[in-house]
Tab-separated table of C-alpha atoms in Angstrom:
chain	number	residue	atom	x	y	z
A	1	MET	CA	8.601	-7.718	50.401
A	2	ARG	CA	6.791	-8.764	47.240
A	3	GLU	CA	9.310	-9.653	44.564
A	4	ARG	CA	8.325	-8.249	41.169
A	5	ASN	CA	9.986	-7.484	37.857
A	6	ASP	CA	8.028	-4.445	36.651
A	7	MET	CA	9.573	-1.669	38.728
A	8	THR	CA	11.949	1.052	37.546
A	9	PHE	CA	14.962	-0.930	38.774
A	10	PRO	CA	15.500	-4.663	39.349
A	11	PHE	CA	14.126	-5.988	42.633
A	12	GLU	CA	17.665	-6.592	43.877
A	13	GLU	CA	18.425	-2.855	43.663
A	14	TYR	CA	15.618	-2.096	46.122
A	15	GLU	CA	16.825	-4.877	48.407
A	16	ARG	CA	20.275	-3.272	48.398
A	17	ARG	CA	18.902	0.191	49.170
A	18	LEU	CA	16.791	-1.139	52.033
A	19	SER	CA	19.682	-3.158	53.460
A	20	GLU	CA	21.996	-0.129	53.420
A	21	LEU	CA	19.307	2.018	55.054
A	22	ARG	CA	18.963	-0.553	57.860
A	23	GLN	CA	22.704	-0.435	58.424
A	24	ARG	CA	22.430	3.312	58.962
A	25	ILE	CA	19.404	2.811	61.259
A	26	ALA	CA	21.469	0.423	63.372
A	27	GLU	CA	24.433	2.828	63.431
A	28	ARG	CA	22.144	5.509	64.868
A	29	HIS	CA	20.780	3.094	67.495
A	30	MET	CA	17.191	3.385	66.293
A	31	ASP	CA	14.523	0.696	66.028
A	32	ALA	CA	12.643	2.130	63.036
A	33	VAL	CA	12.353	5.202	60.810
A	34	VAL	CA	9.312	7.004	59.436
A	35	ILE	CA	10.134	8.262	55.931
A	36	SER	CA	7.790	10.959	54.604
A	37	ASP	CA	9.826	12.699	51.894
A	38	PRO	CA	8.340	11.653	48.494
A	39	GLU	CA	11.772	11.394	46.831
A	40	ASN	CA	13.010	9.106	49.594
A	41	ILE	CA	9.911	6.925	49.494
A	42	MET	CA	10.313	6.511	45.752
A	43	TYR	CA	14.030	5.763	46.061
A	44	LEU	CA	13.283	2.931	48.485
A	45	THR	CA	10.079	1.488	46.985
A	46	ASP	CA	9.364	2.951	43.489
A	47	TYR	CA	6.189	4.524	44.881
A	48	GLN	CA	5.097	7.770	43.282
A	49	THR	CA	1.952	9.872	43.052
A	50	THR	CA	1.035	13.490	42.417
A	51	GLY	CA	-1.043	13.280	45.611
A	52	TYR	CA	1.914	13.601	47.970
A	53	SER	CA	0.492	16.759	49.563
A	54	PHE	CA	-1.587	14.342	51.641
A	55	PHE	CA	0.391	12.702	54.424
A	56	GLN	CA	2.145	9.490	53.442
A	57	ALA	CA	4.924	7.553	55.118
A	58	LEU	CA	7.042	4.445	54.744
A	59	VAL	CA	7.899	2.885	58.105
A	60	VAL	CA	11.077	0.800	58.021
A	61	PRO	CA	11.745	-1.270	61.172
A	62	LEU	CA	15.273	-2.406	61.815
A	63	GLU	CA	14.320	-6.043	61.244
A	64	ASP	CA	10.615	-6.549	60.530
A	65	GLU	CA	8.614	-5.938	57.355
A	66	PRO	CA	8.221	-2.290	56.242
A	67	PHE	CA	4.713	-0.862	55.881
A	68	MET	CA	3.109	2.262	54.422
A	69	ILE	CA	0.588	4.812	55.642
A	70	THR	CA	-1.261	6.482	52.760
A	71	ARG	CA	-4.502	8.140	51.882
A	72	LYS	CA	-6.940	5.423	50.781
A	73	LEU	CA	-6.901	6.606	47.149
A	74	GLU	CA	-3.111	6.347	47.023
A	75	GLU	CA	-3.026	2.738	48.259
A	76	SER	CA	-3.442	1.732	44.611
A	77	ASN	CA	0.013	3.172	43.911
A	78	VAL	CA	1.490	0.968	46.632
A	79	ILE	CA	-0.180	-2.113	45.176
A	80	HIS	CA	0.559	-1.464	41.505
A	81	ARG	CA	4.029	0.109	41.736
A	82	THR	CA	5.945	-1.174	44.746
A	83	TRP	CA	7.275	-4.202	46.603
A	84	VAL	CA	5.531	-3.076	49.825
A	85	ASP	CA	3.119	-5.737	51.061
A	86	ILE	CA	1.601	-4.069	54.126
A	87	THR	CA	-0.458	-0.874	54.005
A	88	ARG	CA	-2.591	0.974	56.492
A	89	PRO	CA	-4.624	3.492	54.467
A	90	TYR	CA	-6.739	6.226	56.005
A	91	PRO	CA	-9.980	7.650	54.535
A	92	ASP	CA	-10.429	11.308	53.660
A	93	THR	CA	-12.537	11.621	56.810
A	94	GLY	CA	-9.800	9.976	58.894
A	95	ASP	CA	-6.772	11.172	60.846
A	96	ALA	CA	-3.493	10.389	59.082
A	97	ILE	CA	-1.258	10.795	62.134
A	98	GLN	CA	-3.578	8.734	64.307
A	99	MET	CA	-3.372	5.990	61.670
A	100	LEU	CA	0.437	6.191	61.833
A	101	VAL	CA	0.412	5.976	65.634
A	102	ASP	CA	-2.053	3.070	65.588
A	103	ALA	CA	0.139	1.211	63.097
A	104	LEU	CA	3.257	1.794	65.190
A	105	ARG	CA	1.381	0.312	68.162
A	106	GLU	CA	0.095	-2.590	66.073
A	107	PHE	CA	3.611	-3.563	65.039
A	108	GLY	CA	5.126	-3.095	68.487
A	109	LEU	CA	7.081	0.061	67.751
A	110	ASP	CA	5.247	2.590	69.909
A	111	LYS	CA	7.714	2.272	72.824
A	112	LYS	CA	10.831	2.136	70.648
A	113	ARG	CA	13.390	4.649	69.365
A	114	ILE	CA	11.809	5.987	66.177
A	115	GLY	CA	13.463	8.290	63.662
A	116	TYR	CA	11.498	10.784	61.588
A	117	GLU	CA	12.407	13.347	58.919
A	118	ARG	CA	12.021	16.540	60.901
A	119	ASN	CA	12.963	18.738	57.932
A	120	SER	CA	10.677	17.084	55.377
A	121	TYR	CA	8.463	19.476	53.413
A	122	PHE	CA	5.602	17.029	53.773
A	123	PHE	CA	5.731	16.341	57.502
A	124	PRO	CA	4.639	19.791	58.707
A	125	ALA	CA	4.961	21.135	62.212
A	126	TYR	CA	1.350	20.476	63.189
A	127	HIS	CA	1.720	16.810	62.194
A	128	GLN	CA	4.942	16.595	64.197
A	129	ASP	CA	3.191	18.171	67.177
A	130	CYS	CA	0.432	15.571	66.895
A	131	ILE	CA	2.766	12.587	66.897
A	132	HIS	CA	4.792	13.987	69.806
A	133	THR	CA	1.661	14.452	71.922
A	134	THR	CA	0.083	11.131	70.881
A	135	LEU	CA	3.055	8.745	70.870
A	136	THR	CA	4.087	9.478	74.455
A	137	GLU	CA	5.872	6.250	75.372
A	138	GLY	CA	8.278	6.116	72.420
A	139	LYS	CA	11.378	8.204	71.810
A	140	LEU	CA	11.212	10.303	68.650
A	141	LEU	CA	14.530	11.255	67.030
A	142	ASP	CA	15.353	13.405	64.015
A	143	CYS	CA	16.772	11.175	61.256
A	144	PHE	CA	16.641	13.699	58.403
A	145	GLY	CA	19.223	12.740	55.786
A	146	ILE	CA	19.362	9.044	56.595
A	147	VAL	CA	17.994	8.049	53.167
A	148	GLU	CA	19.810	10.835	51.334
A	149	GLU	CA	23.120	9.277	52.397
A	150	GLY	CA	22.299	6.518	49.929
A	151	ARG	CA	20.825	8.792	47.264
A	152	VAL	CA	23.724	11.220	46.894
A	153	CYS	CA	25.931	8.776	44.921
A	154	LYS	CA	24.011	7.295	42.012
A	155	SER	CA	24.469	3.681	40.980
A	156	PRO	CA	25.393	2.827	37.376
A	157	MET	CA	21.718	1.972	36.800
A	158	GLU	CA	20.664	5.396	38.020
A	159	ILE	CA	23.253	7.089	35.793
A	160	ALA	CA	21.861	5.142	32.814
A	161	LEU	CA	18.341	6.258	33.711
A	162	MET	CA	19.464	9.884	33.868
A	163	GLN	CA	20.742	9.514	30.295
A	164	ASN	CA	17.081	9.116	29.286
A	165	ALA	CA	16.234	12.316	31.130
A	166	ALA	CA	19.147	13.995	29.344
A	167	ARG	CA	17.746	13.084	25.931
A	168	ALA	CA	14.465	14.751	26.890
A	169	THR	CA	16.364	17.796	28.172
A	170	GLU	CA	18.306	18.199	24.944
A	171	ALA	CA	15.223	17.684	22.771
A	172	GLY	CA	13.320	20.336	24.717
A	173	MET	CA	16.217	22.782	24.624
A	174	GLN	CA	16.737	22.365	20.883
A	175	ALA	CA	13.042	22.975	20.226
A	176	GLY	CA	13.074	26.020	22.479
A	177	ILE	CA	16.085	27.468	20.654
A	178	GLU	CA	14.373	26.965	17.304
A	179	ALA	CA	11.198	28.655	18.576
A	180	CYS	CA	13.070	31.780	19.682
A	181	LYS	CA	12.363	34.592	17.241
A	182	ALA	CA	11.165	38.147	17.278
A	183	GLY	CA	7.386	38.235	17.527
A	184	ALA	CA	7.087	34.903	19.311
A	185	THR	CA	5.679	34.904	22.817
A	186	GLU	CA	7.527	33.363	25.703
A	187	ASN	CA	4.511	31.050	26.042
A	188	GLU	CA	5.032	29.726	22.523
A	189	ILE	CA	8.681	29.036	23.279
A	190	GLY	CA	7.734	27.261	26.514
A	191	ALA	CA	5.146	25.193	24.655
A	192	ALA	CA	7.745	24.124	22.092
A	193	VAL	CA	10.169	23.090	24.834
A	194	SER	CA	7.538	21.102	26.714
A	195	ALA	CA	6.133	19.315	23.666
A	196	ALA	CA	9.583	18.257	22.493
A	197	MET	CA	10.568	16.948	25.929
A	198	PHE	CA	7.473	14.804	26.135
A	199	MET	CA	7.743	13.583	22.541
A	200	ALA	CA	11.321	12.483	23.331
A	201	GLY	CA	10.072	10.247	26.126
A	202	GLY	CA	10.308	12.756	28.941
A	203	GLU	CA	7.796	12.785	31.765
A	204	PRO	CA	6.350	15.720	33.753
A	205	PRO	CA	9.306	17.484	35.388
A	206	ALA	CA	9.379	18.837	38.905
A	207	VAL	CA	9.605	22.349	37.410
A	208	MET	CA	8.407	23.446	33.986
A	209	PRO	CA	10.976	25.187	31.745
A	210	TYR	CA	12.213	28.674	32.522
A	211	VAL	CA	11.758	31.029	29.557
A	212	THR	CA	12.496	34.753	29.870
A	213	SER	CA	13.454	37.399	27.341
A	214	GLY	CA	15.041	40.846	27.332
A	215	PRO	CA	14.660	42.702	30.627
A	216	ARG	CA	12.704	39.833	32.185
A	217	THR	CA	15.884	37.749	32.302
A	218	MET	CA	16.850	39.801	35.375
A	219	ILE	CA	13.950	38.311	37.375
A	220	GLY	CA	15.040	35.257	39.362
A	221	HIS	CA	13.105	32.047	38.668
A	222	ALA	CA	10.663	33.806	36.363
A	223	THR	CA	9.198	31.974	33.398
A	224	TRP	CA	6.832	32.679	30.544
A	225	GLU	CA	4.105	35.266	31.080
A	226	GLY	CA	2.988	36.045	27.550
A	227	ARG	CA	5.659	38.614	26.746
A	228	ILE	CA	6.435	39.069	23.038
A	229	VAL	CA	10.127	38.742	22.206
A	230	GLN	CA	11.566	41.812	20.484
A	231	PRO	CA	14.238	41.999	17.747
A	232	GLY	CA	17.740	42.379	19.101
A	233	GLU	CA	16.885	40.867	22.470
A	234	HIS	CA	18.176	37.679	24.029
A	235	VAL	CA	16.231	34.740	25.461
A	236	PHE	CA	17.304	32.795	28.536
A	237	LEU	CA	16.263	29.131	28.658
A	238	GLU	CA	16.626	26.630	31.479
A	239	VAL	CA	15.213	23.172	30.861
A	240	GLY	CA	14.957	20.182	33.195
A	241	GLY	CA	14.093	16.887	31.533
A	242	CYS	CA	12.597	14.080	33.600
A	243	TYR	CA	12.424	10.304	33.300
A	244	ARG	CA	11.034	8.134	36.120
A	245	ARG	CA	11.376	11.204	38.362
A	246	TYR	CA	15.134	11.474	37.665
A	247	HIS	CA	16.181	14.857	36.237
A	248	THR	CA	18.955	16.529	34.276
A	249	ALA	CA	19.017	20.263	33.569
A	250	MET	CA	20.744	22.790	31.327
A	251	MET	CA	20.794	26.531	30.602
A	252	ARG	CA	21.308	28.045	27.161
A	253	THR	CA	21.054	31.547	25.698
A	254	VAL	CA	19.695	32.725	22.345
A	255	VAL	CA	20.681	36.134	20.924
A	256	LEU	CA	18.380	37.701	18.340
A	257	GLY	CA	20.631	40.036	16.417
A	258	GLU	CA	24.322	40.721	16.761
A	259	LEU	CA	26.400	39.290	19.584
A	260	SER	CA	27.608	42.311	21.556
A	261	PRO	CA	31.159	42.394	22.963
A	262	SER	CA	29.770	42.060	26.493
A	263	MET	CA	27.624	39.047	25.670
A	264	TYR	CA	30.555	37.440	23.842
A	265	LYS	CA	32.693	37.876	26.950
A	266	ALA	CA	29.927	36.370	29.062
A	267	GLN	CA	29.741	33.368	26.749
A	268	GLU	CA	33.486	32.777	26.809
A	269	THR	CA	33.703	33.211	30.596
A	270	MET	CA	31.005	30.613	31.241
A	271	LYS	CA	32.611	28.204	28.765
A	272	MET	CA	35.929	28.698	30.549
A	273	ALA	CA	34.274	27.827	33.864
A	274	LEU	CA	32.729	24.662	32.433
A	275	ASP	CA	36.046	23.685	30.839
A	276	ALA	CA	37.666	24.058	34.268
A	277	VAL	CA	34.992	21.825	35.764
A	278	HIS	CA	35.702	19.086	33.250
A	279	SER	CA	39.458	19.332	33.660
A	280	LYS	CA	39.655	19.805	37.464
A	281	PHE	CA	36.691	18.071	39.124
A	282	GLN	CA	37.628	14.718	40.628
A	283	PRO	CA	36.817	12.568	43.657
A	284	GLY	CA	38.243	13.953	46.882
A	285	MET	CA	37.799	17.617	45.968
A	286	THR	CA	35.738	19.522	48.533
A	287	VAL	CA	32.549	21.149	47.314
A	288	SER	CA	33.856	24.462	48.674
A	289	ASP	CA	36.940	24.201	46.452
A	290	ALA	CA	34.711	23.191	43.543
A	291	ASP	CA	32.576	26.288	44.096
A	292	ASN	CA	35.634	28.550	44.347
A	293	LEU	CA	37.018	27.161	41.088
A	294	ILE	CA	33.869	28.251	39.250
A	295	ARG	CA	33.216	31.428	41.232
A	296	ASN	CA	36.696	32.826	40.744
A	297	ILE	CA	36.400	32.504	36.960
A	298	ILE	CA	32.957	34.117	36.801
A	299	THR	CA	33.914	36.903	39.212
A	300	LYS	CA	36.861	38.054	37.091
A	301	ASN	CA	34.866	39.895	34.439
A	302	ASP	CA	34.606	43.511	33.318
A	303	ILE	CA	31.004	43.406	32.101
A	304	GLY	CA	29.251	43.944	35.427
A	305	ALA	CA	28.054	40.349	35.862
A	306	ARG	CA	27.930	38.311	39.069
A	307	LEU	CA	27.333	34.743	40.145
A	308	VAL	CA	24.594	35.443	42.677
A	309	THR	CA	23.908	31.849	43.687
A	310	ARG	CA	25.724	28.654	44.557
A	311	SER	CA	27.634	27.340	41.547
A	312	GLY	CA	25.939	23.948	41.404
A	313	TYR	CA	23.801	21.426	43.222
A	314	SER	CA	23.108	17.720	43.375
A	315	ILE	CA	20.369	16.594	40.995
A	316	GLY	CA	18.432	13.348	40.642
A	317	ILE	CA	15.040	12.211	41.946
A	318	ALA	CA	12.627	15.112	42.310
A	319	PHE	CA	8.983	15.999	42.740
A	320	PRO	CA	7.573	19.536	42.642
A	321	PRO	CA	8.329	22.153	43.847
A	322	SER	CA	11.983	21.738	42.807
A	323	TRP	CA	14.104	19.534	40.533
A	324	ASP	CA	17.281	19.867	42.596
A	325	GLU	CA	18.790	17.887	45.451
A	326	GLY	CA	20.689	20.908	46.724
A	327	TYR	CA	19.542	20.268	50.264
A	328	ILE	CA	21.723	17.124	50.100
A	329	VAL	CA	24.820	18.716	48.534
A	330	SER	CA	25.332	22.171	47.034
A	331	LEU	CA	28.515	23.666	45.632
A	332	LYS	CA	28.981	26.668	47.881
A	333	GLN	CA	31.657	28.253	49.992
A	334	GLY	CA	32.475	26.782	53.373
A	335	GLU	CA	31.087	23.295	52.682
A	336	SER	CA	33.395	20.415	53.646
A	337	ASN	CA	31.661	17.590	51.756
A	338	VAL	CA	33.868	15.946	49.153
A	339	LEU	CA	33.102	14.841	45.622
A	340	LYS	CA	32.615	11.089	45.231
A	341	PRO	CA	32.097	8.821	42.201
A	342	GLY	CA	28.424	8.652	41.273
A	343	MET	CA	27.536	12.144	42.499
A	344	THR	CA	25.527	14.102	39.936
A	345	PHE	CA	25.465	17.900	39.748
A	346	HIS	CA	23.813	20.645	37.755
A	347	ILE	CA	26.711	23.076	37.298
A	348	ILE	CA	25.445	26.664	36.898
A	349	PRO	CA	28.166	29.248	36.128
A	350	TRP	CA	25.492	31.673	34.923
A	351	MET	CA	26.002	35.437	34.788
A	352	TRP	CA	23.517	37.836	36.348
A	353	GLY	CA	23.539	41.490	35.306
A	354	VAL	CA	25.641	41.654	32.136
A	355	ASP	CA	25.834	45.389	31.339
A	356	GLY	CA	23.509	45.807	34.317
A	357	ASP	CA	20.358	44.618	32.549
A	358	LYS	CA	20.856	41.113	31.085
A	359	THR	CA	21.132	37.638	32.564
A	360	CYS	CA	22.453	34.748	30.500
A	361	GLY	CA	23.460	31.185	31.175
A	362	ILE	CA	25.271	28.100	29.947
A	363	SER	CA	25.092	25.126	32.298
A	364	ASP	CA	25.819	21.406	32.390
A	365	THR	CA	24.714	18.307	34.277
A	366	ILE	CA	27.624	16.040	35.136
A	367	HIS	CA	28.389	12.884	37.051
A	368	ILE	CA	31.596	12.315	38.989
A	369	THR	CA	33.635	9.353	37.725
A	370	GLU	CA	36.528	7.457	39.294
A	371	ASP	CA	39.045	9.962	37.959
A	372	GLY	CA	37.106	13.041	36.835
A	373	CYS	CA	33.635	13.882	35.566
A	374	GLU	CA	31.471	13.441	32.482
A	375	SER	CA	28.579	15.415	30.992
A	376	PHE	CA	25.180	13.933	30.281
A	377	PHE	CA	24.880	16.216	27.230
A	378	THR	CA	26.333	16.624	23.757
A	379	MET	CA	24.815	20.003	22.776
A	380	ASP	CA	27.063	22.897	21.789
A	381	ARG	CA	27.547	25.439	24.554
A	382	ASP	CA	27.887	28.620	22.495
A	383	PHE	CA	25.068	31.140	22.473
A	384	VAL	CA	22.790	30.596	19.492
A	385	VAL	CA	22.955	33.815	17.487
A	386	LYS	CA	20.248	34.675	14.961
A	387	PRO	CA	21.545	37.804	13.160
A	388	ASP	CA	18.507	38.269	10.919
A	389	GLU	CA	16.339	38.902	13.967
A	390	GLY	CA	18.263	42.129	14.593
A	391	GLN	CA	17.387	43.621	11.196
A	392	GLN	CA	13.661	44.006	11.813
A	393	LYS	CA	12.064	47.125	13.217
A	394	LEU	CA	11.098	47.037	16.861
A	395	ILE	CA	7.765	45.314	17.191
A	396	SER	CA	5.143	47.218	19.111
A	397	LEU	CA	3.605	44.949	21.727
A	398	ASP	CA	0.132	46.268	20.912
A	399	THR	CA	0.701	45.846	17.161
A	400	ALA	CA	1.988	42.311	17.588
A	401	LYS	CA	-0.935	41.350	19.812
A	402	SER	CA	-3.403	42.828	17.318
A	403	ALA	CA	-1.742	40.911	14.483
A	404	LYS	CA	-2.012	37.656	16.381
A	405	LYS	CA	-5.698	38.283	17.152
A	406	SER	CA	-6.361	39.137	13.500
A	407	THR	CA	-4.645	35.986	12.310
A	408	ALA	CA	-6.600	33.898	14.823
A	409	ALA	CA	-9.879	35.475	13.678
A	410	LYS	CA	-9.136	34.758	10.009
A	411	THR	CA	-8.274	31.171	10.831
A	412	THR	CA	-11.533	30.756	12.723
A	413	ALA	CA	-13.529	32.322	9.910
A	414	SER	CA	-11.973	30.062	7.267
């Protein structure tokens, strides 16, 4: 290991993470692990790149020095970002898995018990087939989750880092709320959110903001597509801020016009669920009980809404395509995992199908403390209501588009 003082965390933090991983390797009676998940590699080494679609791996022997297999271009990230001192890069014309096998042979691991992340997005089946047919004298074992055991409970330093992500989240959400008005496009709202997040120190998130309006709020995981927001409609926003790949996320809802009785009930129901989270969540509670606490509150409504998903998920380090760590822990029925201090969750008591045609949300990112939980955010939870937007006549989409083109033409001409 190369000791250095310019990584995201102090060098000692990475030593601790590596030491705890080796304890788990020993407990599973393995001689080494091949880590290919980009979040796990970053957690252990501080390595990151947008080029993770190419095969990359950190090999951690039980006792000897770890080493990395990367595309040649990405070796610069190992050198400039991490403590890793040994690399075996492969050229674009080379064979990544053959390089991994050759390195395992070079360091005397080819006949050992080797763990690999069988469920990693970035160690596909054809790569797994290759290593099984090439590394014939070793014993390959699934070790998926061995790094995540350390990631699920964040250290105080990680919690502090997520506070930076939270500031970017709040800045983006506030800008998005301010940009919501009749006649604005969803793209313009998304642009406002993104610019504010980055100006507040945020970095590219694993998922760009979700912005939908009116009937489009009923489309799961949709985001801006140029639609023009109409008077009297509502806008659903979900923003995930990022700092050093750590994320926090929140949902908020903007109502353009009057707050209908149904939407008011939705607002109060979601606030009640979040209040219950902050008063009831504590270490030792099972995630199934945590989910039921939220689900039971959301389910008891007379406005036609449902909670169609899990009620929350672990959140932290993330690369595209998702900002969540739900594959580690999700709040859903039947799960026996228990809440522990340092766990971080995006709590999502959102309501799908209010009056049959509207989806709205208020959410929170929390961390579990020794005796309860705390939010990363300070923003008000109530829907933002803009009554004046309900007094305009319905904007024709064609008329609005023509007006925008005319304005753009005049600006160009001047």
